[in-house]
PDB file of C-alpha atoms in Angstrom:
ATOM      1  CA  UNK A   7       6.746  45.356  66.582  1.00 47.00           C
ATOM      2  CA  UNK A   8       4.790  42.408  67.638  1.00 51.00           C
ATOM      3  CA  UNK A   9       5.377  39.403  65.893  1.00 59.00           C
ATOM      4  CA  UNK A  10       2.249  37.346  64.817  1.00 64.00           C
ATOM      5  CA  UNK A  11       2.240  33.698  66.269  1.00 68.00           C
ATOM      6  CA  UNK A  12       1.460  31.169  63.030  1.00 74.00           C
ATOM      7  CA  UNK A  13      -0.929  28.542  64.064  1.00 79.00           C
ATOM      8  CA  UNK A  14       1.352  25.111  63.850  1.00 82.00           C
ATOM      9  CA  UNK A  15      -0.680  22.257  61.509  1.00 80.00           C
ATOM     10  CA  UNK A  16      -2.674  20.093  62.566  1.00 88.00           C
ATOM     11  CA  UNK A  17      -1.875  15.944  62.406  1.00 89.00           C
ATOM     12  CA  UNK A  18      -4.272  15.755  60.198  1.00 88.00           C
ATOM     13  CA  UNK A  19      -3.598  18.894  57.995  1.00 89.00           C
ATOM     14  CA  UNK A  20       0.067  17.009  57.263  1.00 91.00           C
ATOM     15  CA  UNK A  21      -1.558  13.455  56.493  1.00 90.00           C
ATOM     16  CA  UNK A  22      -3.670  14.958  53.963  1.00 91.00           C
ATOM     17  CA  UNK A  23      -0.926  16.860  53.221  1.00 93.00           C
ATOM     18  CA  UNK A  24       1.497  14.123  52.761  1.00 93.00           C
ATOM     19  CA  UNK A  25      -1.636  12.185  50.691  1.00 92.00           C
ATOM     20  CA  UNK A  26      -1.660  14.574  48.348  1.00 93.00           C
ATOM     21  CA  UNK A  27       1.919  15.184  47.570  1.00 94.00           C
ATOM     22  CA  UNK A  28       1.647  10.754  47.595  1.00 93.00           C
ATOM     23  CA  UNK A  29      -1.621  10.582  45.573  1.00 92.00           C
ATOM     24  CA  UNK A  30      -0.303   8.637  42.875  1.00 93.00           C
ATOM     25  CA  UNK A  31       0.580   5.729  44.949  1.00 93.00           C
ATOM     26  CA  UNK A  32      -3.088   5.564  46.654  1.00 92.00           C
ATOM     27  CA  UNK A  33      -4.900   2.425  46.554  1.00 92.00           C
ATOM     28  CA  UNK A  34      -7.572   1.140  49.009  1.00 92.00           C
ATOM     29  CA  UNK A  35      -8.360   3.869  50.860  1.00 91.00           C
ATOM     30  CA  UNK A  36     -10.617   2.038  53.054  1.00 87.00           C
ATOM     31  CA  UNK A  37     -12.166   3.417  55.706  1.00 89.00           C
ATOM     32  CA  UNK A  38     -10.711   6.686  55.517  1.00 90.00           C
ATOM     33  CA  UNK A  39     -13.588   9.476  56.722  1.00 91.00           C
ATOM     34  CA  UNK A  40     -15.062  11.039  53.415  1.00 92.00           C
ATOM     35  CA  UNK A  41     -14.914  15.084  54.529  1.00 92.00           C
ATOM     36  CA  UNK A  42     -10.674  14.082  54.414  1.00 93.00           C
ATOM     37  CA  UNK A  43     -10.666  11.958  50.900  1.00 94.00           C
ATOM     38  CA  UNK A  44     -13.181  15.021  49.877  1.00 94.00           C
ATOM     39  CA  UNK A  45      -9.745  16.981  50.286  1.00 94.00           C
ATOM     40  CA  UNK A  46      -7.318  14.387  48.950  1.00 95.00           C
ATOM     41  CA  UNK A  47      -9.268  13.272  45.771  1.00 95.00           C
ATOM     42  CA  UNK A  48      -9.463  16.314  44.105  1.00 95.00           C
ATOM     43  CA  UNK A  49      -5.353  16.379  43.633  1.00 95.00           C
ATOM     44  CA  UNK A  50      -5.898  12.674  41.611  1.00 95.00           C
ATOM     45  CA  UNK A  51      -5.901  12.592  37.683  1.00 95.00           C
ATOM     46  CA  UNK A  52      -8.499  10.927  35.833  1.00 94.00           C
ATOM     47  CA  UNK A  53      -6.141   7.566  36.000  1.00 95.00           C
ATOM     48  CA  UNK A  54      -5.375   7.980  39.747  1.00 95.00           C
ATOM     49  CA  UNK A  55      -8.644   8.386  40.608  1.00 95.00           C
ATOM     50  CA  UNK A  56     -10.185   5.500  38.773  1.00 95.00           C
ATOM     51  CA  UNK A  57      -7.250   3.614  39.951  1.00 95.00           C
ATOM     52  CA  UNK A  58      -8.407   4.405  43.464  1.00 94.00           C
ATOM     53  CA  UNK A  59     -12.535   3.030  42.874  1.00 93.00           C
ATOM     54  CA  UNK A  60     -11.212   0.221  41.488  1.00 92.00           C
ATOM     55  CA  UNK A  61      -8.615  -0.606  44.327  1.00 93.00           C
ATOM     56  CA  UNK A  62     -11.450   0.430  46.762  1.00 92.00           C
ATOM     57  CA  UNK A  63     -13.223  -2.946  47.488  1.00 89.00           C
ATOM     58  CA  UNK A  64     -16.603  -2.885  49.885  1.00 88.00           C
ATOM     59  CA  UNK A  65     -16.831   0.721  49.731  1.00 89.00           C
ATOM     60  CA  UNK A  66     -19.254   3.437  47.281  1.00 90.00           C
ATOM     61  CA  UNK A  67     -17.282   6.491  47.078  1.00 92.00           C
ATOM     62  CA  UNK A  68     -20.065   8.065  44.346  1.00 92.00           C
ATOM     63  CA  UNK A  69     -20.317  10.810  47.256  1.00 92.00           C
ATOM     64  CA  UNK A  70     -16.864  12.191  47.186  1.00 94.00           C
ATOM     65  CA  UNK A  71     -16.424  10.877  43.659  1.00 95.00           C
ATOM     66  CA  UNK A  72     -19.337  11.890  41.871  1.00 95.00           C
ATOM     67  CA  UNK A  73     -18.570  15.140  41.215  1.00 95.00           C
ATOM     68  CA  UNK A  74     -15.090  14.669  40.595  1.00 96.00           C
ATOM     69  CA  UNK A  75     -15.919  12.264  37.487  1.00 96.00           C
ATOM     70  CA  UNK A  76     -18.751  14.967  36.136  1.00 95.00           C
ATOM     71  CA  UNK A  77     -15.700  17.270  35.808  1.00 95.00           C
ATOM     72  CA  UNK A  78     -13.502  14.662  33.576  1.00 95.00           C
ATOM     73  CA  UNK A  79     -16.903  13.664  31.732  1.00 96.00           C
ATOM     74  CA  UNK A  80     -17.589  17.692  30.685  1.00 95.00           C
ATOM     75  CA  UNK A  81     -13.518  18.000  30.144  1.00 94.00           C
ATOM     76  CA  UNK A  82     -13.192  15.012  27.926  1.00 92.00           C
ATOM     77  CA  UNK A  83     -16.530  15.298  26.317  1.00 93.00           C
ATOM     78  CA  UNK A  84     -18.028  18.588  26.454  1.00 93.00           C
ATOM     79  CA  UNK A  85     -20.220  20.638  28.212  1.00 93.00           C
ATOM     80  CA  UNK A  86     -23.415  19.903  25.129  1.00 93.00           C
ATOM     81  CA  UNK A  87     -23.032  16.350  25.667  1.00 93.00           C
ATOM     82  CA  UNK A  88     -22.457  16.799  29.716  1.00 93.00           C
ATOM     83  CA  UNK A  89     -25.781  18.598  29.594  1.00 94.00           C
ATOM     84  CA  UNK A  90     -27.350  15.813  26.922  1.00 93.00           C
ATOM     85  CA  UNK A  91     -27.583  13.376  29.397  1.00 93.00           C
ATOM     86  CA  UNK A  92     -28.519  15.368  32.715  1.00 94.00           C
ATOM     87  CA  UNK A  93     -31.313  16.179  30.465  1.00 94.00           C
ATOM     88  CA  UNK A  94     -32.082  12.554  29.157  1.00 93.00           C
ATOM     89  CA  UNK A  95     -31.568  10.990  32.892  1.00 93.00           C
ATOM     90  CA  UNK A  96     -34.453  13.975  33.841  1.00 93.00           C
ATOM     91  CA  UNK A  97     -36.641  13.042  31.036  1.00 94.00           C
ATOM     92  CA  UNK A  98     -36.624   9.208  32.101  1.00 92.00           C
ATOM     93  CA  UNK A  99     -36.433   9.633  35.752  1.00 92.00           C
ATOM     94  CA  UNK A 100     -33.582   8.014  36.024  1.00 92.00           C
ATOM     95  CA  UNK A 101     -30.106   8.621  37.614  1.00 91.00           C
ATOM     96  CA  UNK A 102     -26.692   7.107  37.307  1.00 93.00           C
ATOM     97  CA  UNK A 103     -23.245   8.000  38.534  1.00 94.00           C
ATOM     98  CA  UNK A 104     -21.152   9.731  36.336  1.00 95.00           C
ATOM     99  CA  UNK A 105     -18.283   7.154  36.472  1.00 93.00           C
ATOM    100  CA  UNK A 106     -21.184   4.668  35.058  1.00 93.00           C
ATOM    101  CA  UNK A 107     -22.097   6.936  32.492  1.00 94.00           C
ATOM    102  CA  UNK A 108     -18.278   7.874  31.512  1.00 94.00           C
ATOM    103  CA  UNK A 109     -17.294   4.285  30.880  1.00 93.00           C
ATOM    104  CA  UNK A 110     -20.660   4.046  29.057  1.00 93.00           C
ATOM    105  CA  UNK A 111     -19.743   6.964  26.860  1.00 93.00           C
ATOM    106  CA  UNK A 112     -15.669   5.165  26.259  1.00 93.00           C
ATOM    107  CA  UNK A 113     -17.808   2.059  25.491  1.00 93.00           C
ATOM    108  CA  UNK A 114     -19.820   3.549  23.114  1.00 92.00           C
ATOM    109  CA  UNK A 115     -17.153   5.848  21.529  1.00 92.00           C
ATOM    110  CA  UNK A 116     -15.255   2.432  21.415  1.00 92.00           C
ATOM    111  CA  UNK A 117     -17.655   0.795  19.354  1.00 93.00           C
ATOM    112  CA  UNK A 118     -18.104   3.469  16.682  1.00 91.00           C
ATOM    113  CA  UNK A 119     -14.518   3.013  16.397  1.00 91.00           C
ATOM    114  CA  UNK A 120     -14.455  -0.267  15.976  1.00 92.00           C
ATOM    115  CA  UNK A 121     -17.226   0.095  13.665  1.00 91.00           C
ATOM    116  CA  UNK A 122     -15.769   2.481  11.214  1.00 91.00           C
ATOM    117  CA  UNK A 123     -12.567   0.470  11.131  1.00 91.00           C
ATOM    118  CA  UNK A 124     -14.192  -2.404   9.808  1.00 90.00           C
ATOM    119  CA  UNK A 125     -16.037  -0.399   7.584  1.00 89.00           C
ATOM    120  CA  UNK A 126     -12.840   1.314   6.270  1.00 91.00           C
ATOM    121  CA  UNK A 127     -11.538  -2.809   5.963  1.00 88.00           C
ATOM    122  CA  UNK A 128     -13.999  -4.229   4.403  1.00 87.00           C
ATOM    123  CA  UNK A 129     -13.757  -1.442   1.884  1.00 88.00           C
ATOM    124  CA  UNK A 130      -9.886  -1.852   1.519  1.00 87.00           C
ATOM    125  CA  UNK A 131     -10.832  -5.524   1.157  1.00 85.00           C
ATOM    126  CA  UNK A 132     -13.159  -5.069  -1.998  1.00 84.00           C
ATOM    127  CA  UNK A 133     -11.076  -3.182  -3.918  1.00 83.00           C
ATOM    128  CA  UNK A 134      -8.189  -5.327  -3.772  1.00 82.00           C
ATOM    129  CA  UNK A 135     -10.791  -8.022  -4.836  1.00 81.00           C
ATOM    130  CA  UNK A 136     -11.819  -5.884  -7.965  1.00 81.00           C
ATOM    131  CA  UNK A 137      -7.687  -5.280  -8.333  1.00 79.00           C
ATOM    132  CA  UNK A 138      -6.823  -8.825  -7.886  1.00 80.00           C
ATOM    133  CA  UNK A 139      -9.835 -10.088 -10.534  1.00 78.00           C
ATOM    134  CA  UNK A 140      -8.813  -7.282 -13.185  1.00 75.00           C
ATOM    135  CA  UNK A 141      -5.610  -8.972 -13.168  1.00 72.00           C
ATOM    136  CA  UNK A 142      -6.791 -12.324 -13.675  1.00 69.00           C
ATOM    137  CA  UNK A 143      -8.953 -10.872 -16.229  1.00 67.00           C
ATOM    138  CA  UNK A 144      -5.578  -9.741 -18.282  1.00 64.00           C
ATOM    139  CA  UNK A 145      -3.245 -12.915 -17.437  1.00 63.00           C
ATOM    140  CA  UNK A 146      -6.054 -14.788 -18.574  1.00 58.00           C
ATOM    141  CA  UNK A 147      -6.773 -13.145 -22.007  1.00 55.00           C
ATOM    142  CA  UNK A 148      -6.097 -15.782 -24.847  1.00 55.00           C
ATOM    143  CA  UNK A 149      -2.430 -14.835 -26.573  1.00 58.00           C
ATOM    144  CA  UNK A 150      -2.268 -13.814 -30.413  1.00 60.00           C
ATOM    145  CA  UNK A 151      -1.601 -16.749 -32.989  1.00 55.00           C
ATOM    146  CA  UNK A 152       1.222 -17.292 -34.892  1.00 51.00           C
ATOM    147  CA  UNK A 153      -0.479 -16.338 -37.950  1.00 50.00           C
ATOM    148  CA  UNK A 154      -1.061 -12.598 -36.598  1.00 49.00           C
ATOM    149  CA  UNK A 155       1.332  -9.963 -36.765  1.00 51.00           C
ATOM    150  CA  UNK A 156       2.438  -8.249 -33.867  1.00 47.00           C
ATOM    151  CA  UNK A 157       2.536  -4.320 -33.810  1.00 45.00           C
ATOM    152  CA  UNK A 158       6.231  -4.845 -34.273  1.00 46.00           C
ATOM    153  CA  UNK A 159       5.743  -7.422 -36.912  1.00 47.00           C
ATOM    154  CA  UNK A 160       6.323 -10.061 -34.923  1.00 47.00           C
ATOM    155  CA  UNK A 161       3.861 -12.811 -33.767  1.00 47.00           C
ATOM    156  CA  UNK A 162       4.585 -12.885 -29.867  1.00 47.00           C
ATOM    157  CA  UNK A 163       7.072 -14.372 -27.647  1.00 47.00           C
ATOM    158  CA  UNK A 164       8.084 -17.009 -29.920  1.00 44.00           C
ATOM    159  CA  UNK A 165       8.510 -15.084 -33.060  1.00 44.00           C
ATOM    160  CA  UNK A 166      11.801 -15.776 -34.815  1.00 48.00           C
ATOM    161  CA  UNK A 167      14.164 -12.405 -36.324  1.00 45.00           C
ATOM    162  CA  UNK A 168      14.863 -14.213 -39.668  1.00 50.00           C
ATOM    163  CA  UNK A 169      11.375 -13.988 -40.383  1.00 55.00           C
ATOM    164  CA  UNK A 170      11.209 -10.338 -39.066  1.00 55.00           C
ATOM    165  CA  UNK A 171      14.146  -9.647 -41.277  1.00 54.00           C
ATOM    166  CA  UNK A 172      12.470 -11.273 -44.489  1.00 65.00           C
ATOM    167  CA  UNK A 173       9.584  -9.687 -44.289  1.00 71.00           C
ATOM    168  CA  UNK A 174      11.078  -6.098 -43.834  1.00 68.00           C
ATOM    169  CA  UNK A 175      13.531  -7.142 -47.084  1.00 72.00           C
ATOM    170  CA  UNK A 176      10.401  -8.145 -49.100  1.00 74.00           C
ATOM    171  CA  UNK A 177       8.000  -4.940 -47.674  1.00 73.00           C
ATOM    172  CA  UNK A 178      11.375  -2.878 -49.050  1.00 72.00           C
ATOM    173  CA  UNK A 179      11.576  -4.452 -52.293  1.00 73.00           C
ATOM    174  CA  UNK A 180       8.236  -3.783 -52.726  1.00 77.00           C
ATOM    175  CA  UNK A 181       8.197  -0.335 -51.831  1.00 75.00           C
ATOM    176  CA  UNK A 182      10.908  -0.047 -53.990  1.00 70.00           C
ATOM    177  CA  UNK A 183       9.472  -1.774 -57.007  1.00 72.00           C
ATOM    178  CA  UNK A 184       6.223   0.697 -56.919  1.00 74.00           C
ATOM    179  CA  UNK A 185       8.816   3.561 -56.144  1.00 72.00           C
ATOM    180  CA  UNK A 186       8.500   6.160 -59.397  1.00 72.00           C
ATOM    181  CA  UNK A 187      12.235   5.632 -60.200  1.00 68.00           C
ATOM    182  CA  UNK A 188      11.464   2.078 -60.699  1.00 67.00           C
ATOM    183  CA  UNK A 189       8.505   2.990 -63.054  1.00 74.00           C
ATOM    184  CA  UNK A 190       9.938   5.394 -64.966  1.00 69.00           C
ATOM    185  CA  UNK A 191      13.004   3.349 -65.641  1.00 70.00           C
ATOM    186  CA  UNK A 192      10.248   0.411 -66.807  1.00 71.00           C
ATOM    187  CA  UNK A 193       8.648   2.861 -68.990  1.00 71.00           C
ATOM    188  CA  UNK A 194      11.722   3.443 -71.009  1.00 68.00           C
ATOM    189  CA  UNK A 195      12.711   0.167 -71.127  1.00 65.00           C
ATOM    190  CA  UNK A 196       9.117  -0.235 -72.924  1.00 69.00           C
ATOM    191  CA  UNK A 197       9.404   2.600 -75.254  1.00 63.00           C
ATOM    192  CA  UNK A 198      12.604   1.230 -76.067  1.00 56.00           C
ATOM    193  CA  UNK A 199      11.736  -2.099 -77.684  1.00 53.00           C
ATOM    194  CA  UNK A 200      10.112  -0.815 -80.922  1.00 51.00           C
ATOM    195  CA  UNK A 201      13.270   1.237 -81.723  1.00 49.00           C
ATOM    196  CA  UNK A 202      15.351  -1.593 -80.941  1.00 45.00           C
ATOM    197  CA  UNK A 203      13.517  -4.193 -83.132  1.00 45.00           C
ATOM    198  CA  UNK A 204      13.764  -1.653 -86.190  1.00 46.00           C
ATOM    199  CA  UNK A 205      17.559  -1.229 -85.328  1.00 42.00           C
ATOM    200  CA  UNK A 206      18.134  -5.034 -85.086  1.00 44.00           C
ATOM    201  CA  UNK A 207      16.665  -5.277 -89.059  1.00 45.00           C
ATOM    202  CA  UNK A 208      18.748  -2.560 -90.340  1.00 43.00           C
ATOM    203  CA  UNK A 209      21.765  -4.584 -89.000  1.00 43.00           C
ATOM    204  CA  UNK A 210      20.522  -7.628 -91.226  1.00 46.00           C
ATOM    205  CA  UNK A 211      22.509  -8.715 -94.276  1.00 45.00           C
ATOM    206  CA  UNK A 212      22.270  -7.457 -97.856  1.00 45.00           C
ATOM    207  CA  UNK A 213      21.077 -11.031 -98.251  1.00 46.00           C
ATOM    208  CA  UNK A 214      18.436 -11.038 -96.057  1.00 43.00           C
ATOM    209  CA  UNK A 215      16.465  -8.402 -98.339  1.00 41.00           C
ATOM    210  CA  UNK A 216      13.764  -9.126-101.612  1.00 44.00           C
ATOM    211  CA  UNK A 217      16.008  -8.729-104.938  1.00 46.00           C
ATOM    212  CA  UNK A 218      19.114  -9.648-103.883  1.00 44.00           C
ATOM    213  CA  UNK A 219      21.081 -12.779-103.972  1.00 44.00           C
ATOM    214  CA  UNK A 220      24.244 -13.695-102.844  1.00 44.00           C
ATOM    215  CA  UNK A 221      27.049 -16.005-103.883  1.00 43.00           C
ATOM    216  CA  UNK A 222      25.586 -18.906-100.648  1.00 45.00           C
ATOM    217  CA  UNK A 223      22.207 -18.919-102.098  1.00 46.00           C
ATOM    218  CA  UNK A 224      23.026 -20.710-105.416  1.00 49.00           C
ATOM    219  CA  UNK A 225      24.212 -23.999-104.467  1.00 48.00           C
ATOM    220  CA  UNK A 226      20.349 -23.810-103.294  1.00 46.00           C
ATOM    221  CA  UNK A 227      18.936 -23.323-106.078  1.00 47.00           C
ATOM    222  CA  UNK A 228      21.390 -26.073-107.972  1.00 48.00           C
ATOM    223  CA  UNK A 229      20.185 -28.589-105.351  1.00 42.00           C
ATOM    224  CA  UNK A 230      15.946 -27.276-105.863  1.00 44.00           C
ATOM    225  CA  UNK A 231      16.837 -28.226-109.842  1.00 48.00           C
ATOM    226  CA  UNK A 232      17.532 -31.700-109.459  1.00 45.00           C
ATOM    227  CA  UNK A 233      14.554 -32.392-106.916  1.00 40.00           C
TER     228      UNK A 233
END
């Protein structure tokens, strides 16, 4: 069997090589020939290869790079919105490169952002206004006066137990003065008296009645006669 011959690289095939395996340390590439950064770039991420335009000083790589950022501006932001502004830059006449428009589209995104947070703040900020005043509103309510009677029966911070303790005694003797043991007992009592005052005459003297004299009452008479 014949044994095939494999062609041996290139120099240049292993420095591009050797780029790519290296692309995260790329910088400047300077004046490297396009048609071998068209091969190298590819291989970056979207922070390597903005990384690299920004380290590049003197030098438009829109040509190799164009493209490139296209890709990460339809990956990051979808194809509708990819084809939203080819449309609008074809309407106007107008053309930009895509790494213009994708740090338009961060800017813009950015601002939103920054507008709904302060939305979302200045909404957090009004109702702790309307909590903070409804508090004031309650510390600043005027406190009962002595003269009123709590729910407990008190009259506030300051109320003293003794009083609290005489009032319950005289709200039970009260209760238990209008009780209907109480009454009834009265009501006795009151049915009583005439009974008692006929009692209390029957218990009088023999003297004491019309007719009758007794052996004390002359002397009084002896002493009427000589008057």
């Amino acid at each position: 069997m014949l044994r095939t011959k494999r062609k041996a690289p290139s120099l240049v095939d292993l420095c591009v090589n050797l780029a790519v395996e290296n692309v995260k340390y790329l910088g400047d590439v300077g004046e490297t020939d396009l048609h071998l950064l068209d091969r190298i770039l590819p291989h970056c991420t979207l922070d390597q290869l903005m990384h690299i335009e920004k380290s590049t000083v003197g030098r438009d790589l829109s040509s190799v790079t164009d493209k490139l950022w296209k890709t990460f501006y339809e990956k990051q932001f979808g194809e509708r919105s990819t084809n939203l502004v080819i449309e609008r830059m074809r309407q106007k006449k107008v053309s930009f490169r895509w790494l213009q428009l994708y740090e338009a589209k961060l800017k813009e995104i950015a601002e939103a952002e920054n507008k709904l947070a302060a939305r979302i703040r200045q909404l957090y900020k009004k109702e702790d206004d309307r909590k903070q005043s409804r508090q004031v509103r309650i510390c600043s309510k005027v406190p009962p006066s002595s003269s009123k009677r709590s729910f407990c029966g008190g009259s506030g911070p300051g109320y003293n137990l003794s009083n609290g303790k005489s009032n319950l005694m005289k709200k039970a003797k009260m209760d238990f003065l209008k009780s209907r043991e109480v009454q009834n007992i009265a009501a006795m009592k009151k049915n009583a008296l005439p009974g008692s005052s006929r009692s209390s005459s029957m218990m009088k003297p023999p003297s004491s009645f019309p007719g009758k004299s007794s052996a004390s009452s002359k002397p009084m008479k002896s002493l009427e006669r000589r008057f």
